[in-house]
PDB file of C-alpha atoms in Angstrom:
ATOM      1  CA  MET A  83      71.593  69.495  84.114  1.00 62.00           C
ATOM      2  CA  SER A  84      72.248  70.344  80.641  1.00 68.00           C
ATOM      3  CA  ALA A  85      75.239  71.789  79.032  1.00 81.00           C
ATOM      4  CA  ILE A  86      75.415  75.566  79.569  1.00 89.00           C
ATOM      5  CA  ALA A  87      77.829  77.812  77.345  1.00 91.00           C
ATOM      6  CA  VAL A  88      78.447  81.466  79.096  1.00 92.00           C
ATOM      7  CA  PRO A  89      80.527  84.279  77.462  1.00 93.00           C
ATOM      8  CA  TYR A  90      83.736  85.640  79.070  1.00 95.00           C
ATOM      9  CA  GLY A  91      83.487  88.115  81.866  1.00 92.00           C
ATOM     10  CA  ILE A  92      84.604  91.616  80.852  1.00 91.00           C
ATOM     11  CA  ARG A  93      86.347  94.275  83.307  1.00 87.00           C
ATOM     12  CA  PHE A  94      88.358  97.520  82.866  1.00 89.00           C
ATOM     13  CA  GLN A  95      92.083  97.466  83.991  1.00 86.00           C
ATOM     14  CA  ASP A  96      93.799 100.376  85.696  1.00 87.00           C
ATOM     15  CA  ASP A  97      94.911 101.481  82.242  1.00 91.00           C
ATOM     16  CA  GLY A  98      91.471 101.807  81.073  1.00 89.00           C
ATOM     17  CA  GLN A  99      91.849  98.797  78.505  1.00 90.00           C
ATOM     18  CA  LEU A 100      89.449  95.912  78.288  1.00 90.00           C
ATOM     19  CA  ASP A 101      90.367  92.670  79.607  1.00 90.00           C
ATOM     20  CA  VAL A 102      88.370  89.397  78.923  1.00 93.00           C
ATOM     21  CA  PHE A 103      88.379  86.292  81.163  1.00 93.00           C
ATOM     22  CA  PRO A 104      86.530  82.972  81.825  1.00 95.00           C
ATOM     23  CA  ALA A 105      83.821  83.714  84.619  1.00 95.00           C
ATOM     24  CA  LEU A 106      80.609  82.398  85.553  1.00 93.00           C
ATOM     25  CA  GLU A 107      77.893  83.826  87.762  1.00 94.00           C
ATOM     26  CA  ALA A 108      77.296  81.794  90.969  1.00 95.00           C
ATOM     27  CA  ASP A 109      75.434  81.824  94.194  1.00 96.00           C
ATOM     28  CA  ILE A 110      77.112  80.772  97.614  1.00 97.00           C
ATOM     29  CA  LEU A 111      74.192  79.918 100.030  1.00 95.00           C
ATOM     30  CA  GLY A 112      74.412  80.888 103.354  1.00 90.00           C
ATOM     31  CA  ARG A 113      72.469  80.691 106.627  1.00 84.00           C
ATOM     32  CA  ALA A 114      68.811  81.609 106.951  1.00 81.00           C
ATOM     33  CA  GLY A 115      68.135  82.153 103.384  1.00 81.00           C
ATOM     34  CA  ARG A 116      71.351  84.592 103.052  1.00 87.00           C
ATOM     35  CA  GLY A 117      73.251  84.326  99.791  1.00 93.00           C
ATOM     36  CA  VAL A 118      76.079  86.126  97.700  1.00 95.00           C
ATOM     37  CA  ARG A 119      75.669  86.456  93.607  1.00 96.00           C
ATOM     38  CA  ALA A 120      78.790  87.123  92.182  1.00 95.00           C
ATOM     39  CA  VAL A 121      80.880  86.678  88.861  1.00 94.00           C
ATOM     40  CA  PHE A 122      83.745  84.356  89.707  1.00 95.00           C
ATOM     41  CA  ILE A 123      86.951  84.059  87.654  1.00 95.00           C
ATOM     42  CA  ILE A 124      87.209  80.527  86.529  1.00 95.00           C
ATOM     43  CA  ASP A 125      90.788  79.711  87.551  1.00 95.00           C
ATOM     44  CA  SER A 126      92.053  75.949  86.755  1.00 93.00           C
ATOM     45  CA  GLY A 127      95.378  77.103  88.712  1.00 92.00           C
ATOM     46  CA  ALA A 128      93.681  77.521  92.027  1.00 94.00           C
ATOM     47  CA  THR A 129      93.400  74.662  94.279  1.00 94.00           C
ATOM     48  CA  ILE A 130      90.473  76.332  96.128  1.00 96.00           C
ATOM     49  CA  SER A 131      87.664  78.924  95.671  1.00 97.00           C
ATOM     50  CA  LEU A 132      88.056  82.346  97.016  1.00 96.00           C
ATOM     51  CA  ILE A 133      85.691  85.041  98.148  1.00 96.00           C
ATOM     52  CA  PRO A 134      86.646  88.171 100.196  1.00 96.00           C
ATOM     53  CA  ARG A 135      86.133  88.840 103.811  1.00 95.00           C
ATOM     54  CA  GLY A 136      82.951  91.068 103.283  1.00 95.00           C
ATOM     55  CA  ASP A 137      80.822  88.354 101.808  1.00 96.00           C
ATOM     56  CA  ALA A 138      81.001  86.432 105.105  1.00 94.00           C
ATOM     57  CA  ASP A 139      78.844  88.896 106.795  1.00 91.00           C
ATOM     58  CA  LEU A 140      76.180  88.475 103.820  1.00 93.00           C
ATOM     59  CA  LEU A 141      76.289  84.827 103.959  1.00 94.00           C
ATOM     60  CA  GLY A 142      75.746  84.874 107.973  1.00 92.00           C
ATOM     61  CA  ILE A 143      79.338  83.180 108.801  1.00 91.00           C
ATOM     62  CA  ARG A 144      82.113  84.345 111.005  1.00 91.00           C
ATOM     63  CA  PHE A 145      85.098  84.374 108.433  1.00 86.00           C
ATOM     64  CA  SER A 146      87.602  83.525 111.403  1.00 90.00           C
ATOM     65  CA  THR A 147      85.826  80.104 112.437  1.00 92.00           C
ATOM     66  CA  GLY A 148      86.990  78.026 109.484  1.00 94.00           C
ATOM     67  CA  LYS A 149      90.537  76.364 109.219  1.00 96.00           C
ATOM     68  CA  LYS A 150      93.412  79.092 109.054  1.00 96.00           C
ATOM     69  CA  SER A 151      95.129  79.074 105.622  1.00 95.00           C
ATOM     70  CA  ILE A 152      97.975  81.022 103.927  1.00 93.00           C
ATOM     71  CA  VAL A 153      96.942  81.728 100.556  1.00 93.00           C
ATOM     72  CA  ARG A 154      99.737  82.430  97.822  1.00 89.00           C
ATOM     73  CA  GLY A 155      98.718  83.921  94.238  1.00 77.00           C
ATOM     74  CA  ALA A 156     100.720  85.108  91.439  1.00 65.00           C
ATOM     75  CA  GLY A 157     103.802  86.849  91.962  1.00 66.00           C
ATOM     76  CA  ASP A 158     104.323  87.792  95.876  1.00 74.00           C
ATOM     77  CA  SER A 159     100.754  88.193  96.837  1.00 82.00           C
ATOM     78  CA  THR A 160     100.422  86.419 100.287  1.00 91.00           C
ATOM     79  CA  PHE A 161      97.536  86.582 102.808  1.00 93.00           C
ATOM     80  CA  ILE A 162      95.206  84.672 105.212  1.00 95.00           C
ATOM     81  CA  GLY A 163      92.088  83.286 104.851  1.00 95.00           C
ATOM     82  CA  TYR A 164      89.826  80.715 106.555  1.00 97.00           C
ATOM     83  CA  VAL A 165      88.592  77.641 104.812  1.00 97.00           C
ATOM     84  CA  HIS A 166      84.724  76.744 105.156  1.00 97.00           C
ATOM     85  CA  SER A 167      82.500  74.222 103.519  1.00 96.00           C
ATOM     86  CA  LEU A 168      79.780  76.305 101.574  1.00 96.00           C
ATOM     87  CA  ARG A 169      77.039  75.430  99.543  1.00 96.00           C
ATOM     88  CA  VAL A 170      77.178  76.890  96.027  1.00 96.00           C
ATOM     89  CA  ARG A 171      74.655  76.812  93.033  1.00 94.00           C
ATOM     90  CA  LEU A 172      76.217  76.919  89.942  1.00 90.00           C
ATOM     91  CA  ALA A 173      75.425  75.864  86.423  1.00 86.00           C
ATOM     92  CA  GLY A 174      72.039  74.356  87.785  1.00 84.00           C
ATOM     93  CA  GLN A 175      73.397  72.251  90.473  1.00 88.00           C
ATOM     94  CA  ILE A 176      73.685  72.929  94.040  1.00 92.00           C
ATOM     95  CA  PHE A 177      76.602  71.269  95.922  1.00 93.00           C
ATOM     96  CA  ARG A 178      79.193  71.781  98.881  1.00 96.00           C
ATOM     97  CA  ALA A 179      82.550  73.014  98.109  1.00 97.00           C
ATOM     98  CA  PRO A 180      85.711  74.455 100.079  1.00 98.00           C
ATOM     99  CA  PHE A 181      86.160  78.259  99.988  1.00 97.00           C
ATOM    100  CA  ILE A 182      88.737  80.378 101.394  1.00 96.00           C
ATOM    101  CA  VAL A 183      87.502  83.532 103.144  1.00 96.00           C
ATOM    102  CA  ALA A 184      90.216  85.934 102.728  1.00 95.00           C
ATOM    103  CA  GLU A 185      90.676  88.312 105.602  1.00 93.00           C
ATOM    104  CA  ARG A 186      91.013  91.047 102.905  1.00 91.00           C
ATOM    105  CA  LEU A 187      88.149  92.815 101.137  1.00 91.00           C
ATOM    106  CA  ASP A 188      90.031  93.497  97.871  1.00 91.00           C
ATOM    107  CA  VAL A 189      90.372  89.975  96.651  1.00 92.00           C
ATOM    108  CA  PRO A 190      88.085  88.501  93.667  1.00 93.00           C
ATOM    109  CA  HIS A 191      85.955  85.900  93.619  1.00 96.00           C
ATOM    110  CA  ILE A 192      87.885  82.866  92.262  1.00 96.00           C
ATOM    111  CA  LEU A 193      86.310  79.489  91.244  1.00 96.00           C
ATOM    112  CA  GLY A 194      88.891  76.699  92.318  1.00 96.00           C
ATOM    113  CA  ARG A 195      89.220  73.077  91.243  1.00 96.00           C
ATOM    114  CA  ASP A 196      88.568  71.507  94.701  1.00 97.00           C
ATOM    115  CA  GLY A 197      84.827  70.399  94.849  1.00 95.00           C
ATOM    116  CA  ILE A 198      83.777  72.103  91.792  1.00 94.00           C
ATOM    117  CA  PHE A 199      85.563  70.998  88.522  1.00 93.00           C
ATOM    118  CA  SER A 200      84.912  67.293  89.226  1.00 91.00           C
ATOM    119  CA  HIS A 201      81.005  67.894  88.809  1.00 90.00           C
ATOM    120  CA  PHE A 202      81.532  69.272  85.193  1.00 91.00           C
ATOM    121  CA  GLY A 203      83.357  68.708  81.743  1.00 89.00           C
ATOM    122  CA  ILE A 204      84.584  72.638  81.505  1.00 92.00           C
ATOM    123  CA  LEU A 205      85.847  73.601  78.177  1.00 90.00           C
ATOM    124  CA  LEU A 206      87.200  77.047  77.409  1.00 92.00           C
ATOM    125  CA  HIS A 207      87.059  78.449  74.170  1.00 93.00           C
ATOM    126  CA  GLU A 208      89.429  81.123  73.775  1.00 93.00           C
ATOM    127  CA  ALA A 209      88.743  82.221  70.384  1.00 95.00           C
ATOM    128  CA  GLY A 210      84.899  82.440  70.996  1.00 94.00           C
ATOM    129  CA  ARG A 211      85.283  84.085  74.390  1.00 95.00           C
ATOM    130  CA  ARG A 212      83.139  81.570  76.293  1.00 94.00           C
ATOM    131  CA  THR A 213      83.295  78.590  78.573  1.00 94.00           C
ATOM    132  CA  ALA A 214      80.981  75.686  78.552  1.00 91.00           C
ATOM    133  CA  PHE A 215      79.904  73.371  81.588  1.00 91.00           C
ATOM    134  CA  LEU A 216      79.135  69.963  80.623  1.00 89.00           C
ATOM    135  CA  ASP A 217      77.367  67.271  82.799  1.00 85.00           C
ATOM    136  CA  THR A 218      79.642  64.446  83.454  1.00 84.00           C
ATOM    137  CA  THR A 219      76.573  62.025  83.091  1.00 82.00           C
ATOM    138  CA  THR A 220      74.442  63.195  80.422  1.00 83.00           C
ATOM    139  CA  ASP A 221      77.366  64.895  78.417  1.00 84.00           C
ATOM    140  CA  LYS A 222      79.350  61.804  78.788  1.00 83.00           C
ATOM    141  CA  LYS A 223      79.798  61.261  74.982  1.00 85.00           C
ATOM    142  CA  ALA A 224      80.411  64.751  74.409  1.00 84.00           C
ATOM    143  CA  ILE A 225      83.116  65.170  76.767  1.00 83.00           C
ATOM    144  CA  ASP A 226      84.656  61.583  75.760  1.00 85.00           C
ATOM    145  CA  SER A 227      84.784  62.520  72.142  1.00 86.00           C
ATOM    146  CA  VAL A 228      87.185  65.450  72.722  1.00 82.00           C
ATOM    147  CA  PHE A 229      89.795  63.367  74.772  1.00 81.00           C
ATOM    148  CA  SER A 230      89.541  60.148  72.548  1.00 78.00           C
TER     149      SER A 230
END
């Protein structure tokens, strides 16, 4: 894989204002050729990635067969989800990572650290509103130069 840079995502807030956020389009690969393509919020504060319940049907999995987990978000948001090991295609690589499938339909697609971040050097360029995903092998010099 070579480095890729992607622009931040854009969404309208309830008050009509635009919001920009670190995001990446990725594919979650399910059974029998099924899959989900979605824009994921890149969230370094999230331990595990998150997808809504509706994605389970599209992936051909029963959401409640995973390990039950309580999900706590910012503020008072708490809900139940089920952890599944899913295949993800992200920045030209395919690998397995844990994802919580929420019982709720109204949760965003979140890309958390476990099983994902270790595959990349991830740089957030807030002023330029873009994110770079660097290969930890081929881009090692560039990554090391940032942290030296």
